XYZ file of C-alpha atoms in Angstrom:
593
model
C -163.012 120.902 -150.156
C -161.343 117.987 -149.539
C -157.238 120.283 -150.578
C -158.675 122.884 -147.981
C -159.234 120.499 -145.403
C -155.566 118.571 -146.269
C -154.256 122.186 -146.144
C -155.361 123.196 -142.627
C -154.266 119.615 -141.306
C -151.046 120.441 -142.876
C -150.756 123.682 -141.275
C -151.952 122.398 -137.782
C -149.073 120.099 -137.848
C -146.728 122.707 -138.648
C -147.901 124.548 -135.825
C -147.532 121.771 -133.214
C -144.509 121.135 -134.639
C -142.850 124.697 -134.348
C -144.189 125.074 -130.589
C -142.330 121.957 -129.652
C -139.273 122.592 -131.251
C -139.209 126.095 -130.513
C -139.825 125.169 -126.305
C -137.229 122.450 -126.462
C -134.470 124.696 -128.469
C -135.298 127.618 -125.887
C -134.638 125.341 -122.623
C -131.889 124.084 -124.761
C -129.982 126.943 -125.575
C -129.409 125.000 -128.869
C -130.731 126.004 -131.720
C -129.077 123.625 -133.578
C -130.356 120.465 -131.414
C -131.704 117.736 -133.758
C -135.351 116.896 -132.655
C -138.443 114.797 -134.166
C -141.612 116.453 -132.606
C -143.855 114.139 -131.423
C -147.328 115.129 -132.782
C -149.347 112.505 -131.983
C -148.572 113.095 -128.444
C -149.330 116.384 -128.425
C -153.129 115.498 -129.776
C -153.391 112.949 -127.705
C -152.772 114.843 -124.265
C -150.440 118.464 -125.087
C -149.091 118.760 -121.643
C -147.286 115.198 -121.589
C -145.851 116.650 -125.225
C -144.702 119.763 -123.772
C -143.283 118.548 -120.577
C -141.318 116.178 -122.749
C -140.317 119.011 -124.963
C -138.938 120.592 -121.768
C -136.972 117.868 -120.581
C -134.953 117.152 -124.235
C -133.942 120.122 -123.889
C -132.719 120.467 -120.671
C -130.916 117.112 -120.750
C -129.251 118.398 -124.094
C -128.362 121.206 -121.838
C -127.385 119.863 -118.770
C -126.018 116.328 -120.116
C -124.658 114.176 -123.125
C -127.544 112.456 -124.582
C -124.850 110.722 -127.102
C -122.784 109.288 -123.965
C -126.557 107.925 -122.398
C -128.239 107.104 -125.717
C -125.004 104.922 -126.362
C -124.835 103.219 -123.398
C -128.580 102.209 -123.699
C -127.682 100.474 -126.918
C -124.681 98.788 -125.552
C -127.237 97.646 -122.668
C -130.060 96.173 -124.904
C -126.735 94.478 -127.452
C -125.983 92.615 -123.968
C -129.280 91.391 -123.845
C -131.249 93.866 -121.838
C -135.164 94.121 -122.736
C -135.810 97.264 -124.449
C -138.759 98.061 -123.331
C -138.157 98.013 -119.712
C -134.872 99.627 -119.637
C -136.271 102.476 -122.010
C -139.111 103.528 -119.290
C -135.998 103.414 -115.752
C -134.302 105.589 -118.608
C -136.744 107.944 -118.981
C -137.653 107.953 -114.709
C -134.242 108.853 -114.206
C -133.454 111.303 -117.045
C -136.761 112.999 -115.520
C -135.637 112.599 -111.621
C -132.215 114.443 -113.342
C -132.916 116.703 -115.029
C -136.432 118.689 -113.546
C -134.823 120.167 -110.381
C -132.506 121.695 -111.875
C -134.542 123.363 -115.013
C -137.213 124.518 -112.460
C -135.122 126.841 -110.560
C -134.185 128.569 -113.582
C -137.759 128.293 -114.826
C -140.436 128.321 -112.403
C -143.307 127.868 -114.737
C -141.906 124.085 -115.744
C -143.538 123.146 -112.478
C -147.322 123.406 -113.565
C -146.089 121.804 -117.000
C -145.088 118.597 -115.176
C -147.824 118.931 -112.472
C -150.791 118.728 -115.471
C -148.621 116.319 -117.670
C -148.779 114.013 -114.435
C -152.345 114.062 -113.732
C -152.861 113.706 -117.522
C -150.241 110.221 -117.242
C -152.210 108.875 -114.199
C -155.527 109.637 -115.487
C -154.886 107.775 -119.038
C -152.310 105.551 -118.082
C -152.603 104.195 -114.092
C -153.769 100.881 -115.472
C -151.370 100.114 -117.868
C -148.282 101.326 -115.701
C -149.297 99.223 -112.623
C -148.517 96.225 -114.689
C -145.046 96.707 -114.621
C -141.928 97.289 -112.268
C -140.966 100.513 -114.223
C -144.803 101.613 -114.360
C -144.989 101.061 -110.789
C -142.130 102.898 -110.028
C -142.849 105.371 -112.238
C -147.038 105.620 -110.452
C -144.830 105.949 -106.827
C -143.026 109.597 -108.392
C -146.054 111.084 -109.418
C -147.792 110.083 -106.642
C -144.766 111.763 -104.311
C -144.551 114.762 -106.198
C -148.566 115.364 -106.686
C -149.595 114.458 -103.288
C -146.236 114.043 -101.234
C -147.310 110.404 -100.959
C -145.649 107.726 -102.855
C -146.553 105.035 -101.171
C -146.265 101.192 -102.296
C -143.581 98.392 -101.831
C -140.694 98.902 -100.013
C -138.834 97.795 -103.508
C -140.413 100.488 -105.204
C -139.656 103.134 -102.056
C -136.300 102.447 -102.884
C -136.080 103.014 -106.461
C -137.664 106.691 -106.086
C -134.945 107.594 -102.909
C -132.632 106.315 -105.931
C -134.301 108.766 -108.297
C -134.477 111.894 -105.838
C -130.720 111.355 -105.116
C -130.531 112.212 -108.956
C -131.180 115.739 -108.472
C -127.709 116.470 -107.392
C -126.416 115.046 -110.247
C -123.567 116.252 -112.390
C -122.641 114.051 -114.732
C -124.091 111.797 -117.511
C -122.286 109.420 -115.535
C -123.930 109.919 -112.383
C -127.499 109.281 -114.453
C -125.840 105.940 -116.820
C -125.048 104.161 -112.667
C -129.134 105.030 -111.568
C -130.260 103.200 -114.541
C -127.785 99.915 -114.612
C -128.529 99.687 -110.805
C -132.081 99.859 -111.299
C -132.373 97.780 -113.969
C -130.246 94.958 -112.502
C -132.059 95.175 -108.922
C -135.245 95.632 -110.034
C -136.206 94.554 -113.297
C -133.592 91.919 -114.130
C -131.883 90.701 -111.072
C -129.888 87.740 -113.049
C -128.959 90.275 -115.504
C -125.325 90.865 -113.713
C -124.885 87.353 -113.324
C -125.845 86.742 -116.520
C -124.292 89.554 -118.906
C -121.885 91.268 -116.286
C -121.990 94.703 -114.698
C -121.605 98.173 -115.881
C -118.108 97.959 -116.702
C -118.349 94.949 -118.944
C -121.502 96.682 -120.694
C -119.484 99.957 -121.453
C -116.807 97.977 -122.358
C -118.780 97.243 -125.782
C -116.963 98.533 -128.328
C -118.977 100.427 -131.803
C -117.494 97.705 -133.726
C -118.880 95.013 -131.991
C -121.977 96.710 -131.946
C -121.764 97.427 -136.355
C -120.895 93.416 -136.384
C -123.970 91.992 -135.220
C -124.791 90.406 -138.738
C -126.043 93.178 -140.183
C -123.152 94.183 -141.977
C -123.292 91.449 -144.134
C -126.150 92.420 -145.275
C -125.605 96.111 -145.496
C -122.823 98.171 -146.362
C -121.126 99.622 -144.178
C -121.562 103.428 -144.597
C -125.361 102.215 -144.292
C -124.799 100.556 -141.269
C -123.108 103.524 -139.828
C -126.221 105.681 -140.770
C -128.806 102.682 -139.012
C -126.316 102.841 -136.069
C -126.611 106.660 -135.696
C -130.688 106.887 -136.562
C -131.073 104.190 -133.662
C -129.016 106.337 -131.004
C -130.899 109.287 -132.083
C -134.431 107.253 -131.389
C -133.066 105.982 -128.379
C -132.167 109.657 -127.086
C -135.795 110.740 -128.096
C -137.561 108.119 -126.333
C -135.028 108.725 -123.249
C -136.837 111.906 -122.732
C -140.510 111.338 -123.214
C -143.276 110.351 -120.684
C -144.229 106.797 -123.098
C -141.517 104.265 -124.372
C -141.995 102.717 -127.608
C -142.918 99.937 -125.809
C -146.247 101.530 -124.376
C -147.092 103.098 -127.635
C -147.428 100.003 -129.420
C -149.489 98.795 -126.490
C -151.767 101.923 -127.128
C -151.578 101.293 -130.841
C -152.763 97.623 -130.481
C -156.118 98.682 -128.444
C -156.918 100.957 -131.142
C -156.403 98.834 -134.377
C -153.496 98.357 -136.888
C -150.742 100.805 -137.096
C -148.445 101.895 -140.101
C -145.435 101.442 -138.269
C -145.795 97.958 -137.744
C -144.924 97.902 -141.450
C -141.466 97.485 -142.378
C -140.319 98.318 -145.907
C -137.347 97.133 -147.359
C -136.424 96.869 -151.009
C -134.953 94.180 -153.601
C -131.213 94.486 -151.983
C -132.214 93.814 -148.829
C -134.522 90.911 -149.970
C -131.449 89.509 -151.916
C -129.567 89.153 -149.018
C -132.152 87.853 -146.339
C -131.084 83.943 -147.000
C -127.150 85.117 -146.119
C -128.991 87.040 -143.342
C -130.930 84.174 -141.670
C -127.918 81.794 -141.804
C -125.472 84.456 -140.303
C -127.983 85.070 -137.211
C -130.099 81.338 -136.854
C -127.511 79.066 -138.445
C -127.578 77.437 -141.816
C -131.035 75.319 -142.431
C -131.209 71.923 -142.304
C -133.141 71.774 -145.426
C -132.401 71.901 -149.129
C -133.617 75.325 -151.057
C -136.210 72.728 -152.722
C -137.610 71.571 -149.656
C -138.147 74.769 -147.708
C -139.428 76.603 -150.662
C -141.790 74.024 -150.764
C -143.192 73.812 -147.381
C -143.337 77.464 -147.971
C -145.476 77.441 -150.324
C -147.569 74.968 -148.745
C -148.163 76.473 -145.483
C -147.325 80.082 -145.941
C -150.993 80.938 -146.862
C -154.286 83.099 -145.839
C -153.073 85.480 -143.476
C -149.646 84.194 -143.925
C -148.881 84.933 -147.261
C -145.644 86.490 -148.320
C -144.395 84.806 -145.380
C -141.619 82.274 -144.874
C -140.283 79.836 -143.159
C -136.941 78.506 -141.770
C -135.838 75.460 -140.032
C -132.638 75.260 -138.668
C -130.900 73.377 -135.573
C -129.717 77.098 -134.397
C -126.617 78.836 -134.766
C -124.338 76.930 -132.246
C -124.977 73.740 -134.273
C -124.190 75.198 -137.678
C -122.716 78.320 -137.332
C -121.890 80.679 -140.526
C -118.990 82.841 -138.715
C -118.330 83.830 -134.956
C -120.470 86.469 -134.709
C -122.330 88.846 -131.659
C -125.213 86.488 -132.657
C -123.000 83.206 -132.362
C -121.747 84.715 -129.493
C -124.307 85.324 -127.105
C -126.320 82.522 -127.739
C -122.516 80.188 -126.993
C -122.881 82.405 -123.485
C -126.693 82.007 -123.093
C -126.304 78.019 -123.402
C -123.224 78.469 -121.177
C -125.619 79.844 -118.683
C -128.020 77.223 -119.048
C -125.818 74.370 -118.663
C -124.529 76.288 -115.307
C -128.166 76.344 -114.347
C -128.554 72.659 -114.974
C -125.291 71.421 -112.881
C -125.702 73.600 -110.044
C -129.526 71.978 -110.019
C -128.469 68.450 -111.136
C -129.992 66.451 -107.996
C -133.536 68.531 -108.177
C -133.975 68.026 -112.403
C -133.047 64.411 -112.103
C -135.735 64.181 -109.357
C -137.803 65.528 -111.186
C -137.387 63.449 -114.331
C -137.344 60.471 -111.574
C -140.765 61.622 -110.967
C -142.313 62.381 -114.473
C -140.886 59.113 -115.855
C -142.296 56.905 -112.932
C -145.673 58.492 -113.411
C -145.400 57.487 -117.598
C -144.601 54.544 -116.568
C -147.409 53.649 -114.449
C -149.907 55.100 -116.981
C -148.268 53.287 -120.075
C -148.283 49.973 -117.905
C -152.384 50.124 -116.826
C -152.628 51.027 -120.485
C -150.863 47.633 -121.563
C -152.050 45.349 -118.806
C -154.805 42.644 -120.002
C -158.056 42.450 -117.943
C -160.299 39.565 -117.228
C -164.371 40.701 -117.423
C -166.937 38.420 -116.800
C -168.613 37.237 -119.863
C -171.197 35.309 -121.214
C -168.780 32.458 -123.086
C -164.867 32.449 -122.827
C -163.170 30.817 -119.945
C -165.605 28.718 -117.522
C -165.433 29.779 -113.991
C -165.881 26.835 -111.584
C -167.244 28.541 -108.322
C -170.015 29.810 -110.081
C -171.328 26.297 -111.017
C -173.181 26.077 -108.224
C -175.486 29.163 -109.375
C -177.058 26.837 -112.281
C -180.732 25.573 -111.389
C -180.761 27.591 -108.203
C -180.670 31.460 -109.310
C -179.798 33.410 -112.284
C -176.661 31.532 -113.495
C -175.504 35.300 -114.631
C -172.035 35.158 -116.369
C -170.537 32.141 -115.944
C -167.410 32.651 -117.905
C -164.893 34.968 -117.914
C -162.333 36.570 -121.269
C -159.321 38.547 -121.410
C -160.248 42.034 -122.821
C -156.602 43.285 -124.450
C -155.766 46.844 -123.393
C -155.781 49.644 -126.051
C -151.783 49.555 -127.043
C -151.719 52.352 -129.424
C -148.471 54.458 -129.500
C -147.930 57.541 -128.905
C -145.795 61.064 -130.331
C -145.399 64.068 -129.131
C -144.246 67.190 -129.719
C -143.055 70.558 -127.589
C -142.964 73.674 -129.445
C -141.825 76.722 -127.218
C -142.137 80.432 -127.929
C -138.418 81.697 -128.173
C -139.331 85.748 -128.663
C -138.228 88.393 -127.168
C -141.030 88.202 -124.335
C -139.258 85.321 -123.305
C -136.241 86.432 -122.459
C -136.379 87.005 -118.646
C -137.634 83.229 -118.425
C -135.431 81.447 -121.040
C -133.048 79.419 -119.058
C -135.653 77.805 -116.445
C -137.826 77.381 -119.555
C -134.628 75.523 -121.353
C -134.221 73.468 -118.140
C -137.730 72.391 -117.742
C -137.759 71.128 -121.446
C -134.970 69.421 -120.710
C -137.052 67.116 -117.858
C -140.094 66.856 -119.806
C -137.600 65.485 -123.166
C -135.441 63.251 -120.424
C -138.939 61.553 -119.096
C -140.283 61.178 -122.547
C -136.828 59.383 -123.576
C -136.778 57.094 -120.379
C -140.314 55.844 -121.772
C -139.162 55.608 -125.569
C -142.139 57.621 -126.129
C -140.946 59.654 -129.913
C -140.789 63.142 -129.548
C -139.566 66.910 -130.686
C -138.679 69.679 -129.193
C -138.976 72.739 -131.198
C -138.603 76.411 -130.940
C -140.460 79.281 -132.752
C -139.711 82.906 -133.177
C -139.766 85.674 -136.457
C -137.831 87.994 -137.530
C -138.604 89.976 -140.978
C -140.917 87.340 -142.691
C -139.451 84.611 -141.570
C -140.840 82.652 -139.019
C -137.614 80.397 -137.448
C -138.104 76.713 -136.382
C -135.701 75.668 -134.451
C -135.336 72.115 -134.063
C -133.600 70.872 -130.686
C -133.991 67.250 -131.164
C -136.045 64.976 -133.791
C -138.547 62.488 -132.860
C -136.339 59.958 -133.087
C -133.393 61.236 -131.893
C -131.432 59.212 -128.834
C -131.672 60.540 -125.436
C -128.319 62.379 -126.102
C -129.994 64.745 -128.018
C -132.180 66.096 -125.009
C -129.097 67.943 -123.966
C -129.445 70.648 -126.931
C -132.197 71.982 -125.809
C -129.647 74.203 -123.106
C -128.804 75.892 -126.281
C -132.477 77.792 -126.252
C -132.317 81.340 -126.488
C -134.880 84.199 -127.407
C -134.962 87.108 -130.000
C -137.174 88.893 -132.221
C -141.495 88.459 -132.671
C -143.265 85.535 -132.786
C -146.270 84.617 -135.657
C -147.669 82.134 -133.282
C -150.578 80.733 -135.910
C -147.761 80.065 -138.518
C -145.318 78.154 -136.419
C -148.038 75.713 -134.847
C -149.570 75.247 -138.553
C -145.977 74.048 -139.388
C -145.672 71.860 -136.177
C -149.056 70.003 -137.103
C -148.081 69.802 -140.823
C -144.888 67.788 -139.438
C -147.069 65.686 -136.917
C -149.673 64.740 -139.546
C -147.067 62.723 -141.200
C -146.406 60.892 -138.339
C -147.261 57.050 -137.818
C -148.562 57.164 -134.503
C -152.072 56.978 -133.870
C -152.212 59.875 -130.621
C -150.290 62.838 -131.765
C -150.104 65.533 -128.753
C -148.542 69.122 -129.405
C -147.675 70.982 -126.443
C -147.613 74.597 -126.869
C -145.694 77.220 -124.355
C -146.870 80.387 -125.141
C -147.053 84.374 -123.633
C -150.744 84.494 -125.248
C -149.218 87.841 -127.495
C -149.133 86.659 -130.925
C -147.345 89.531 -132.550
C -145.272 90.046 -136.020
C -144.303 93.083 -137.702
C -145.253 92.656 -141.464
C -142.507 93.000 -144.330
C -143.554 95.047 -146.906
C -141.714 93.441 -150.228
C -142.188 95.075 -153.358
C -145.051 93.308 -155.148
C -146.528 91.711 -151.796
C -149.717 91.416 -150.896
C -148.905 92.939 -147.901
C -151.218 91.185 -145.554
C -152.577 92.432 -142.255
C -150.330 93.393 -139.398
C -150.253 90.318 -137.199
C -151.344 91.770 -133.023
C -154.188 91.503 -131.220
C -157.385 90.199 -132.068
C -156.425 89.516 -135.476
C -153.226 87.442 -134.175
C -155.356 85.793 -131.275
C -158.250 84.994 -133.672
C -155.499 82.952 -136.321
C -153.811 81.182 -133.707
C -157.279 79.883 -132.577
C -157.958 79.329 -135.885
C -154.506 76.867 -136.314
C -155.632 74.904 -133.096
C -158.910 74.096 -134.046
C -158.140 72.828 -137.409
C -155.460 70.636 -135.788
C -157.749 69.019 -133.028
C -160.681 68.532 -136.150
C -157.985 66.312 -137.112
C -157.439 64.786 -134.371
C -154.387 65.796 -132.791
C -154.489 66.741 -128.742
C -153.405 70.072 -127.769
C -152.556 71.037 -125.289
C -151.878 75.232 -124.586
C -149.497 76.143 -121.448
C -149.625 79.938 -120.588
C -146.586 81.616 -118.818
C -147.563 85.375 -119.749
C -149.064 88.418 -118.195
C -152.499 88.004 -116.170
C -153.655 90.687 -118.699
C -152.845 88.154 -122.011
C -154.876 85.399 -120.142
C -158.403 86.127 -121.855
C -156.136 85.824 -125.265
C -154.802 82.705 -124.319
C -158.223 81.331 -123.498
C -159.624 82.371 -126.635
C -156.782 79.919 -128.872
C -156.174 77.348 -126.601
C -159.720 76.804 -125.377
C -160.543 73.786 -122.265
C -157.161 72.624 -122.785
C -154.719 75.111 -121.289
C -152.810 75.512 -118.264
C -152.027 78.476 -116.531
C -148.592 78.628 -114.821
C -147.507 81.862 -112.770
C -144.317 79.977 -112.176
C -142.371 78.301 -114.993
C -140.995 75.632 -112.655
C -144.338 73.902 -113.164
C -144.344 73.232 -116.980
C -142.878 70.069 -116.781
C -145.389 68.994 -113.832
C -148.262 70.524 -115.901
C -147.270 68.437 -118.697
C -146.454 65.601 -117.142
C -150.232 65.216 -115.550
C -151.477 66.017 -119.024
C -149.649 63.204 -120.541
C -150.571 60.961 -117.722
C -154.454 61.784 -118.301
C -154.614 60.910 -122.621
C -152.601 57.907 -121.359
C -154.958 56.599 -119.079
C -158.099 58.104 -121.583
């Protein structure tokens, strides 16, 4: 029974599979046109599938897709966010190609018009939380009920997108998307990275010698490079990005392609890997195999981890990595001259207010007491009243010390954020200095297994050392519970009697899992399970006695998560120029407690 009923699935597939290829090479033209049908989509709503369908092929007929698809990836290598640029892709690939394949083919009109309803009725929610979803809410809204309404920002974007109809060229479609993306996703990006010309000015070999192809050959790399352009062209033309997928995928429970599968080769050269992308570690094979082992347990097993002061410091080769993290911290410095007189208010500020705190926290206090020093003018009280206290003693302030330590999410989610989060580290490490309060600033992030800690400056580092933090850049996942297990292990063998971690966080815990041959092959670290560890981490560490203290710069919609691990202590900040205030008052109230 259970063959007949594999059989029929099989053969349903097959079906769905033929009708989309079959619609996409007949809009096409092409019979020959290379295309993954998306099956899933088609269960989960068959008019999005089909509209999609429609539009790959009538981009492979009216366009390049190579020329676009290319240009994407030269984007993203620049340091565009995938995700993001992906859906504006897809908005104007749409806003393209449909007026044209709708005079030819009337009937694509009631496609779109029911694979619309079907996006707003599934999907409103999740699109309104984003510029591109937003934008992308306005077009359907125009073309359903000749009403787009919204922002004059997003009124813009979809005059941008009409103009698109009279398109000719791949060209004309590769300008709509840089423009968009720089004005209203990333406006810094141009500043940052540099415009169109400088993007397209990537060449394939730059591209091939991003790291990887010291780890692969290169006839393999070739074949990753071409697989990636060809994903990149099929997510161009459908209705969800990868992005949004996952986000579906994460509501509805683990997901196979979180699961990455490599082999022994690959595994063999992950050390040369790490060191070619995040700079040689600072400690011996010995020692990180065996904080490894230590920590790298429960839901962390077959996991790794890798300290290192970052590629700038101690680089393997000059790289694309080495690269654009030299022109990241180049940007950050910029940041922090060109705002020199407001960050050394600021650490004016943050210092004074240590100051003050570690001072009451010092100063001796005279009580009145029942023996100690006699007190003259209250002589007079004997015989005639109660006496009461006639003496007073010096009660000695609590003088413990103090360490503390800053560990900062450096993922990919971070990106859009990372050189005011750089500069307000900077402050918060420049107070802490001026006080001689011990300190370290670390970063976090994972990539494969391996979850990076980047170490900016030690705890005992002189004040010179603040300055590395400009070198903060972000990449890759982050395994949130991991990383802050590893910053406690490292505060726990601290002398000081207050040890205070500082956590700046998104509230998205979220790591792919490497499937090595042998593993245990743990669960795939999102969502509740990822929330529900990182909790986990922080309560262990305050049982022992260490404050923490959780500072949230995410999404409104990751604030429940970030509740959930960080619990009373945690700090909301819409704007990022407020971590160093936020944890400067913290500070200021467990010195005075």
């Amino acid at each position: 029974m259970q063959k007949e009923n594999d059989l029929q699935m099989l053969d349903r597939q097959m079906e769905i599979e033929n009708r989309i290829r079959n619609l996409a090479w007949t809009v096409s033209g092409d019979y020959s046109l290379e295309m993954k049908p998306d099956v899933e989509a088609f269960l989960k709503d068959k008019n999005i599938a089909l509209y999609d369908a429609i539009k790959q092929g009538a981009f492979a007929y009216y366009y390049n897709m190579n020329d676009l698809s290319l240009y994407l990836m030269k984007k993203m290598y620049c340091g565009a966010e995938e995700g993001p640029l992906m859906s504006i892709a897809q908005l104007c690939v749409d806003a393209a190609v449909y007026p044209k394949i709708v005079k030819e083919r009337p009937g694509v009109k009631k496609v779109r018009t029911d694979a619309f309803e079907a996006l707003l009725d599934h999907d409103y929610a999740r699109m309104a939380q984003s510029f591109p979803g937003r934008v992308k809410i306005a077009v359907i809204r125009e073309y359903l009920y000749q009403n787009g309404g919204g922002e004059k920002s997003i009124s813009d974007v979809v005059k941008a997108l009409d103009a698109l109809g009279e398109s000719q060229e791949t060209m004309d479609i590769i300008r709509a998307v840089d423009h968009i993306y720089n004005t209203g996703q990333d406006g810094s990006f141009e500043r940052r990275h540099g415009d169109l010309e400088a993007v397209l000015s990537v060449e394939l070999e730059e591209l091939m010698e991003s790291g990887w192809q010291e780890v692969f050959q290169k006839e393999m790399m070739e074949e990753l490079l071409a697989e990636y352009l060809e994903e990149i062209g099929r997510q161009t033309t459908s209705m969800t990005s990868s992005m949004e997928k996952e986000e579906t995928q994460e509501k509805n429970g683990p997901g196979k392609q979180r699961v990455l599968v490599i082999d022994d080769e690959a595994i063999a050269k992950m050390q040369s890997y790490m060191e070619l992308n995040f700079g040689r570690g600072y400690l011996s094979e010995a020692e990180s195999k065996k904080i490894t082992q230590r920590l790298c347990r429960g839901a962390h097993a077959d996991c790794s981890l890798y300290y290192t002061e970052g590629i700038l410091e101690n680089p393997v080769l000059s790289n694309a990595q080495y690269v654009n993290a030299k022109r990241q911290a180049q940007f950050n410095r910029k940041l922090y001259q060109n705002s020199s007189n407001t960050v050394r208010h600021n650490i004016e500020i943050m210092t004074d207010s240590l100051k003050r705190s570690l001072i009451l926290r010092t100063q001796n206090e005279e009580v009145p007491s029942e023996y100690g020093r006699i007190v003259p003018n209250r002589l007079w009280r004997v015989g005639r009243t109660d006496p009461g206290k006639l003496f007073e003693r010096m009660i000695r302030q609590d003088s413990t010390d103090f360490v503390v330590e800053i560990l900062i999410d450096a993922s990919g989610s971070q990106r859009d954020r990372q050189t005011m989060v750089a500069l307000q580290a900077v402050i918060i490490s420049q107070a802490l200095s001026n006080v001689q309060i011990p300190h370290r600033v670390m970063s976090f992030c994972t990539f494969w297994d391996y979850t990076v800690m980047q170490r900016f400056r030690d705890y005992d580092d002189p004040r010179e050392a603040d300055m590395k933090i400009l070198n903060y850049t972000t990449s890759a996942n982050n395994r949130d519970g991991l990383a802050i297990r590893a910053a406690g292990d490292s505060l726990k063998q601290r002398m000081e009697e207050n040890k205070i971690l500082i956590v700046l966080s998104d509230g998205r815990p979220n790591d792919i899992v490497v499937n090595r041959p042998g593993s245990r092959n743990p669960n795939p670290y999102f969502g509740d399970y990822a929330v529900k560890d990182t909790a986990q981490e922080i309560r262990m560490l305050r049982n022992e006695g260490i404050y923490i203290l959780g500072v949230f710069a995410g999404l409104e919609q990751d604030l429940e998560a970030e509740k959930k691990i960080f619990g009373k202590d945690f700090a909301y900040i819409r704007d990022i120029r407020n971590f160093s205030n936020v944890v400067s008052k913290y500070l200021q109230r467990l010195l005075k407690d």
